[in-house]
């Protein structure tokens, strides 16, 4: 059984639909109501903080989790866009982006830790981004988003080290989906060559392929959508 958080987003919904269509049991979780495009189990939550997780914990009670996939993430809001220069920095953008991209995914892991199987294979996947790679940062800009994803990657790696001791068949992975046609990437699509902007369906198919090939020895790593490991 897969739990998918952030299921109303472009990638979250495509990931849930893909798994559901191939016959996996999926519980989709979102702050929004179930869209017509998804017919499986859908839980609407008020937020992703621990105090809102009761309905999720109830829904998975007695079931064995094979994976938890989180598609949470922000790049821009009505109040801010990614920074081009230092003058664009604001405490609001830095804090909010860090909160959604790094803090909430870890609160999810904390809230669900006791439900992760200790004696059967399981994956914990959070969508991350290649621009969060410190090694790979040649272009600069997008301070808040880059830093929040770098922090996320560090938090996931740290959790992977801790949980390796108790959850030997668990793989924690950060996956870069590639630039996908969703609300998140919309303002930045104009200058992209058409073959570099992927549909949510294609990205979901690729992400699932990466997930299916994950091994516990790889826990704590960041992966490109083609399955290759990316440097942190
Ligand atoms: N699209 C791309 O080109 C691209 C590239 C690299 C990485 N990514 C990563 O892929 C993931 C999914 O992105 P997407 O393209 O599918 O974006 P999206 O369509 O904008 O979906 C964003 C998701 O984040 C959740 N979310 C947004 N604001 C939130 C808030 N304030 N509090 C809690 N949750 C919030 C939403 O959950 P609800 O269902 O609850 O609304 C939704 O699932 C993100 O982590 C993103 O950084 C995307």
CSV table of C-alpha atoms and ligand atoms in Angstrom, one decimal:
chain,number,residue,atom,x,y,z
A,1,UNK,CA,0.0,0.0,0.0
A,2,UNK,CA,1.3,3.4,-1.0
A,3,UNK,CA,0.6,6.7,0.8
A,4,UNK,CA,0.9,9.7,-1.4
A,5,UNK,CA,1.1,13.2,0.1
A,6,UNK,CA,0.4,16.4,-1.8
A,7,UNK,CA,-1.9,14.5,-4.1
A,8,UNK,CA,-3.6,17.5,-5.7
A,9,UNK,CA,-0.3,18.9,-7.1
A,10,UNK,CA,0.7,18.2,-10.7
A,11,UNK,CA,3.2,15.4,-9.8
A,12,UNK,CA,1.4,14.2,-6.7
A,13,UNK,CA,-1.8,13.5,-8.7
A,14,UNK,CA,0.1,11.9,-11.6
A,15,UNK,CA,2.0,9.6,-9.2
A,16,UNK,CA,-1.2,8.6,-7.4
A,17,UNK,CA,-3.0,7.9,-10.7
A,18,UNK,CA,-0.2,5.9,-12.1
A,19,UNK,CA,0.0,3.6,-9.1
A,20,UNK,CA,-3.7,3.3,-8.9
A,21,UNK,CA,-4.0,2.4,-12.6
A,22,UNK,CA,-1.5,-0.4,-12.4
A,23,UNK,CA,-3.5,-1.9,-9.5
A,24,UNK,CA,-1.6,-0.8,-6.4
A,25,UNK,CA,-3.6,0.2,-3.3
A,26,UNK,CA,-3.1,4.0,-2.9
A,27,UNK,CA,-4.2,6.4,-0.2
A,28,UNK,CA,-3.9,9.9,-1.6
A,29,UNK,CA,-3.6,12.8,0.9
A,30,UNK,CA,-4.1,16.4,0.2
A,31,UNK,CA,-5.3,19.7,1.7
A,32,UNK,CA,-7.8,19.8,-1.2
A,33,UNK,CA,-10.8,17.6,-2.0
A,34,UNK,CA,-10.6,14.7,-4.3
A,35,UNK,CA,-10.5,15.7,-8.0
A,36,UNK,CA,-12.7,13.8,-10.5
A,37,UNK,CA,-9.6,12.6,-12.2
A,38,UNK,CA,-8.8,10.3,-9.2
A,39,UNK,CA,-11.2,7.5,-8.1
A,40,UNK,CA,-9.1,5.9,-5.3
A,41,UNK,CA,-9.1,6.6,-1.6
A,42,UNK,CA,-8.6,10.2,-0.8
A,43,UNK,CA,-8.0,11.9,2.5
A,44,UNK,CA,-8.4,15.6,2.9
A,45,UNK,CA,-6.3,17.0,5.7
A,46,UNK,CA,-6.1,20.5,7.1
A,47,UNK,CA,-2.3,20.5,6.9
A,48,UNK,CA,0.7,18.2,7.0
A,49,UNK,CA,1.6,18.9,10.7
A,50,UNK,CA,1.4,16.0,13.2
A,51,UNK,CA,-1.9,17.4,14.6
A,52,UNK,CA,-3.6,16.8,11.3
A,53,UNK,CA,-2.3,13.2,10.7
A,54,UNK,CA,-5.0,11.4,12.7
A,55,UNK,CA,-7.2,10.5,9.6
A,56,UNK,CA,-4.1,9.3,7.8
A,57,UNK,CA,-3.0,7.1,10.7
A,58,UNK,CA,-6.6,5.7,10.9
A,59,UNK,CA,-6.7,4.9,7.2
A,60,UNK,CA,-3.5,2.8,7.2
A,61,UNK,CA,-4.2,1.1,10.5
A,62,UNK,CA,-3.5,-2.6,10.2
A,63,UNK,CA,-2.1,-2.3,6.7
A,64,UNK,CA,1.5,-2.8,5.6
A,65,UNK,CA,3.1,0.2,3.9
A,66,UNK,CA,5.2,-0.5,0.8
A,67,UNK,CA,5.9,3.2,0.3
A,68,UNK,CA,5.3,6.8,1.3
A,69,UNK,CA,5.7,9.4,-1.5
A,70,UNK,CA,5.6,13.1,-0.8
A,71,UNK,CA,5.2,15.6,-3.6
A,72,UNK,CA,5.1,18.6,-1.2
A,73,UNK,CA,7.0,21.6,-2.4
A,74,UNK,CA,6.9,25.3,-3.3
A,75,UNK,CA,9.0,27.5,-5.5
A,76,UNK,CA,6.8,30.6,-5.6
A,77,UNK,CA,3.6,31.9,-4.0
A,78,UNK,CA,1.2,34.8,-4.6
A,79,UNK,CA,3.6,36.8,-2.4
A,80,UNK,CA,7.1,35.9,-3.8
A,81,UNK,CA,8.9,34.6,-6.8
A,82,UNK,CA,12.4,32.9,-6.8
A,83,UNK,CA,15.1,35.4,-6.2
A,84,UNK,CA,17.5,36.5,-9.0
A,85,UNK,CA,19.7,38.6,-6.7
A,86,UNK,CA,20.5,39.3,-3.1
A,87,UNK,CA,18.3,42.4,-3.2
A,88,UNK,CA,15.3,40.1,-3.8
A,89,UNK,CA,15.8,38.1,-0.6
A,90,UNK,CA,13.1,38.3,2.0
A,91,UNK,CA,12.7,36.6,5.4
A,92,UNK,CA,9.1,35.5,4.3
A,93,UNK,CA,10.3,33.7,1.2
A,94,UNK,CA,13.3,32.1,2.9
A,95,UNK,CA,11.2,30.9,5.9
A,96,UNK,CA,8.1,29.8,4.0
A,97,UNK,CA,10.0,27.9,1.4
A,98,UNK,CA,12.1,26.2,4.1
A,99,UNK,CA,9.0,25.3,6.0
A,100,UNK,CA,7.1,23.7,3.2
A,101,UNK,CA,10.1,22.1,1.4
A,102,UNK,CA,12.2,20.9,4.4
A,103,UNK,CA,10.3,21.1,7.7
A,104,UNK,CA,6.9,19.6,6.6
A,105,UNK,CA,8.5,16.5,4.9
A,106,UNK,CA,10.4,15.8,8.1
A,107,UNK,CA,7.3,16.3,10.3
A,108,UNK,CA,5.6,13.7,8.0
A,109,UNK,CA,8.4,11.2,8.6
A,110,UNK,CA,8.3,11.8,12.3
A,111,UNK,CA,4.5,11.3,12.4
A,112,UNK,CA,4.6,8.1,10.4
A,113,UNK,CA,7.8,6.5,11.6
A,114,UNK,CA,6.0,4.1,13.9
A,115,UNK,CA,4.0,2.8,10.9
A,116,UNK,CA,7.0,2.0,8.7
A,117,UNK,CA,7.6,-1.7,8.6
A,118,UNK,CA,10.8,-3.0,10.3
A,119,UNK,CA,10.8,-6.4,8.6
A,120,UNK,CA,9.6,-5.8,5.0
A,121,UNK,CA,10.7,-3.6,2.2
A,122,UNK,CA,9.5,0.0,2.2
A,123,UNK,CA,10.4,3.2,0.5
A,124,UNK,CA,10.2,6.8,1.7
A,125,UNK,CA,10.5,9.2,-1.2
A,126,UNK,CA,10.4,12.9,-1.1
A,127,UNK,CA,10.5,14.8,-4.4
A,128,UNK,CA,13.5,17.1,-4.3
A,129,UNK,CA,15.3,19.1,-7.0
A,130,UNK,CA,18.6,19.1,-8.8
A,131,UNK,CA,19.0,22.8,-8.1
A,132,UNK,CA,19.3,21.8,-4.4
A,133,UNK,CA,22.6,20.2,-5.2
A,134,UNK,CA,25.3,22.4,-3.7
A,135,UNK,CA,28.0,20.7,-6.0
A,136,UNK,CA,25.8,21.3,-9.1
A,137,UNK,CA,25.1,25.0,-8.4
A,138,UNK,CA,26.7,26.8,-11.4
A,139,UNK,CA,24.0,29.3,-12.2
A,140,UNK,CA,23.1,30.8,-8.8
A,141,UNK,CA,19.8,32.5,-8.1
A,142,UNK,CA,16.7,30.9,-6.6
A,143,UNK,CA,18.2,31.2,-3.1
A,144,UNK,CA,15.2,30.1,-1.0
A,145,UNK,CA,14.3,27.1,-3.2
A,146,UNK,CA,17.9,25.9,-3.6
A,147,UNK,CA,18.7,26.2,0.1
A,148,UNK,CA,15.4,24.6,1.2
A,149,UNK,CA,16.1,21.6,-1.1
A,150,UNK,CA,19.7,21.3,0.1
A,151,UNK,CA,18.4,21.3,3.7
A,152,UNK,CA,15.8,18.7,2.7
A,153,UNK,CA,18.5,16.5,1.2
A,154,UNK,CA,20.6,16.7,4.4
A,155,UNK,CA,17.6,16.0,6.6
A,156,UNK,CA,16.7,12.9,4.6
A,157,UNK,CA,20.3,11.6,4.6
A,158,UNK,CA,20.5,12.1,8.3
A,159,UNK,CA,17.2,10.2,8.8
A,160,UNK,CA,18.4,7.4,6.5
A,161,UNK,CA,21.5,6.9,8.7
A,162,UNK,CA,19.4,6.8,11.8
A,163,UNK,CA,16.7,4.4,10.5
A,164,UNK,CA,19.2,2.1,8.8
A,165,UNK,CA,19.7,0.6,12.3
A,166,UNK,CA,16.0,-0.2,13.0
A,167,UNK,CA,14.5,-0.4,9.5
A,168,UNK,CA,16.9,-2.6,7.5
A,169,UNK,CA,14.7,-2.8,4.4
A,170,UNK,CA,13.8,0.8,4.3
A,171,UNK,CA,15.1,3.1,1.5
A,172,UNK,CA,14.8,6.8,2.0
A,173,UNK,CA,15.3,8.7,-1.3
A,174,UNK,CA,15.1,12.2,-2.7
A,175,UNK,CA,14.2,12.2,-6.3
A,176,UNK,CA,14.5,15.0,-8.9
A,177,UNK,CA,11.5,14.7,-11.3
A,178,UNK,CA,12.9,16.9,-14.1
A,179,UNK,CA,11.1,20.0,-15.3
A,180,UNK,CA,7.5,19.1,-15.4
A,181,UNK,CA,4.5,21.0,-16.6
A,182,UNK,CA,2.8,21.9,-13.3
A,183,UNK,CA,1.8,25.1,-11.5
A,184,UNK,CA,5.2,25.1,-9.8
A,185,UNK,CA,7.1,25.4,-13.1
A,186,UNK,CA,4.5,27.5,-15.0
A,187,UNK,CA,6.2,30.9,-14.7
A,188,UNK,CA,9.5,29.5,-16.0
A,189,UNK,CA,8.4,27.4,-19.0
A,190,UNK,CA,8.7,30.0,-21.7
A,191,UNK,CA,12.4,29.8,-22.4
A,192,UNK,CA,12.5,26.0,-22.2
A,193,UNK,CA,12.8,23.9,-25.3
A,194,UNK,CA,9.7,21.8,-25.7
A,195,UNK,CA,11.5,18.5,-25.3
A,196,UNK,CA,12.9,19.7,-21.9
A,197,UNK,CA,9.4,20.1,-20.3
A,198,UNK,CA,7.8,16.8,-19.4
A,199,UNK,CA,4.2,16.0,-18.8
A,200,UNK,CA,3.2,15.0,-15.3
A,201,UNK,CA,2.3,11.5,-16.6
A,202,UNK,CA,5.7,11.0,-18.2
A,203,UNK,CA,7.5,12.2,-15.0
A,204,UNK,CA,5.4,10.0,-12.8
A,205,UNK,CA,6.2,7.0,-14.9
A,206,UNK,CA,9.9,7.8,-14.6
A,207,UNK,CA,9.7,8.4,-10.9
A,208,UNK,CA,8.0,5.1,-10.3
A,209,UNK,CA,10.7,3.4,-12.3
A,210,UNK,CA,13.3,4.9,-10.0
A,211,UNK,CA,11.3,3.9,-7.0
A,212,UNK,CA,10.9,0.3,-8.1
A,213,UNK,CA,14.7,0.0,-8.5
A,214,UNK,CA,15.6,1.5,-5.1
A,215,UNK,CA,17.7,-0.7,-2.8
A,216,UNK,CA,18.2,-0.2,1.0
A,217,UNK,CA,22.0,0.2,0.4
A,218,UNK,CA,21.1,3.4,-1.5
A,219,UNK,CA,19.1,5.0,1.4
A,220,UNK,CA,19.9,8.6,1.9
A,221,UNK,CA,20.8,9.5,-1.7
A,222,UNK,CA,19.5,12.0,-4.2
A,223,UNK,CA,18.4,10.6,-7.6
A,224,UNK,CA,17.8,12.0,-11.0
A,225,UNK,CA,14.6,10.9,-12.8
A,226,UNK,CA,16.7,8.6,-15.0
A,227,UNK,CA,17.9,6.7,-11.8
A,228,UNK,CA,21.4,8.1,-11.7
A,229,UNK,CA,22.7,9.3,-8.3
A,230,UNK,CA,23.1,13.1,-8.1
A,231,UNK,CA,25.8,14.7,-6.0
A,232,UNK,CA,24.6,16.6,-2.9
B,1,LIG,N1,7.5,20.7,-11.6
B,1,LIG,C1,8.8,20.7,-11.7
B,1,LIG,O1,9.3,21.2,-12.8
B,1,LIG,C2,9.7,20.3,-10.6
B,1,LIG,C3,11.1,20.3,-10.8
B,1,LIG,C4,11.9,19.8,-9.8
B,1,LIG,C5,11.3,19.5,-8.6
B,1,LIG,N2,10.0,19.5,-8.4
B,1,LIG,C6,9.4,19.1,-7.1
B,1,LIG,O2,8.4,18.2,-7.2
B,1,LIG,C7,7.4,18.4,-6.1
B,1,LIG,C8,6.0,18.5,-6.7
B,1,LIG,O3,5.9,19.7,-7.4
B,1,LIG,P1,4.8,20.0,-8.5
B,1,LIG,O4,5.5,20.4,-9.7
B,1,LIG,O5,3.8,18.9,-8.6
B,1,LIG,O6,4.1,21.3,-7.9
B,1,LIG,P2,2.6,21.7,-7.6
B,1,LIG,O7,1.7,21.2,-8.7
B,1,LIG,O8,2.6,23.1,-7.3
B,1,LIG,O9,2.3,20.8,-6.3
B,1,LIG,C9,2.8,21.3,-5.1
B,1,LIG,C10,2.5,20.4,-3.9
B,1,LIG,O10,3.0,20.9,-2.7
B,1,LIG,C11,1.9,21.0,-1.7
B,1,LIG,N3,1.9,22.3,-1.2
B,1,LIG,C12,2.0,23.5,-1.8
B,1,LIG,N4,2.0,24.6,-0.9
B,1,LIG,C13,1.9,24.0,0.3
B,1,LIG,C14,1.9,24.6,1.6
B,1,LIG,N5,1.9,25.9,1.8
B,1,LIG,N6,1.8,23.7,2.6
B,1,LIG,C15,1.8,22.4,2.4
B,1,LIG,N7,1.8,21.8,1.2
B,1,LIG,C16,1.9,22.6,0.1
B,1,LIG,C17,0.6,20.7,-2.5
B,1,LIG,O11,-0.1,19.8,-1.7
B,1,LIG,P3,-1.8,19.7,-1.6
B,1,LIG,O12,-2.2,18.5,-2.4
B,1,LIG,O13,-2.0,19.6,-0.2
B,1,LIG,O14,-2.3,21.0,-2.2
B,1,LIG,C18,1.1,20.0,-3.8
B,1,LIG,O15,1.1,18.7,-3.6
B,1,LIG,C19,7.9,19.6,-5.3
B,1,LIG,O16,8.7,19.1,-4.2
B,1,LIG,C20,8.9,20.3,-6.3
B,1,LIG,O17,9.8,21.0,-5.6
B,1,LIG,C21,9.1,19.9,-9.4
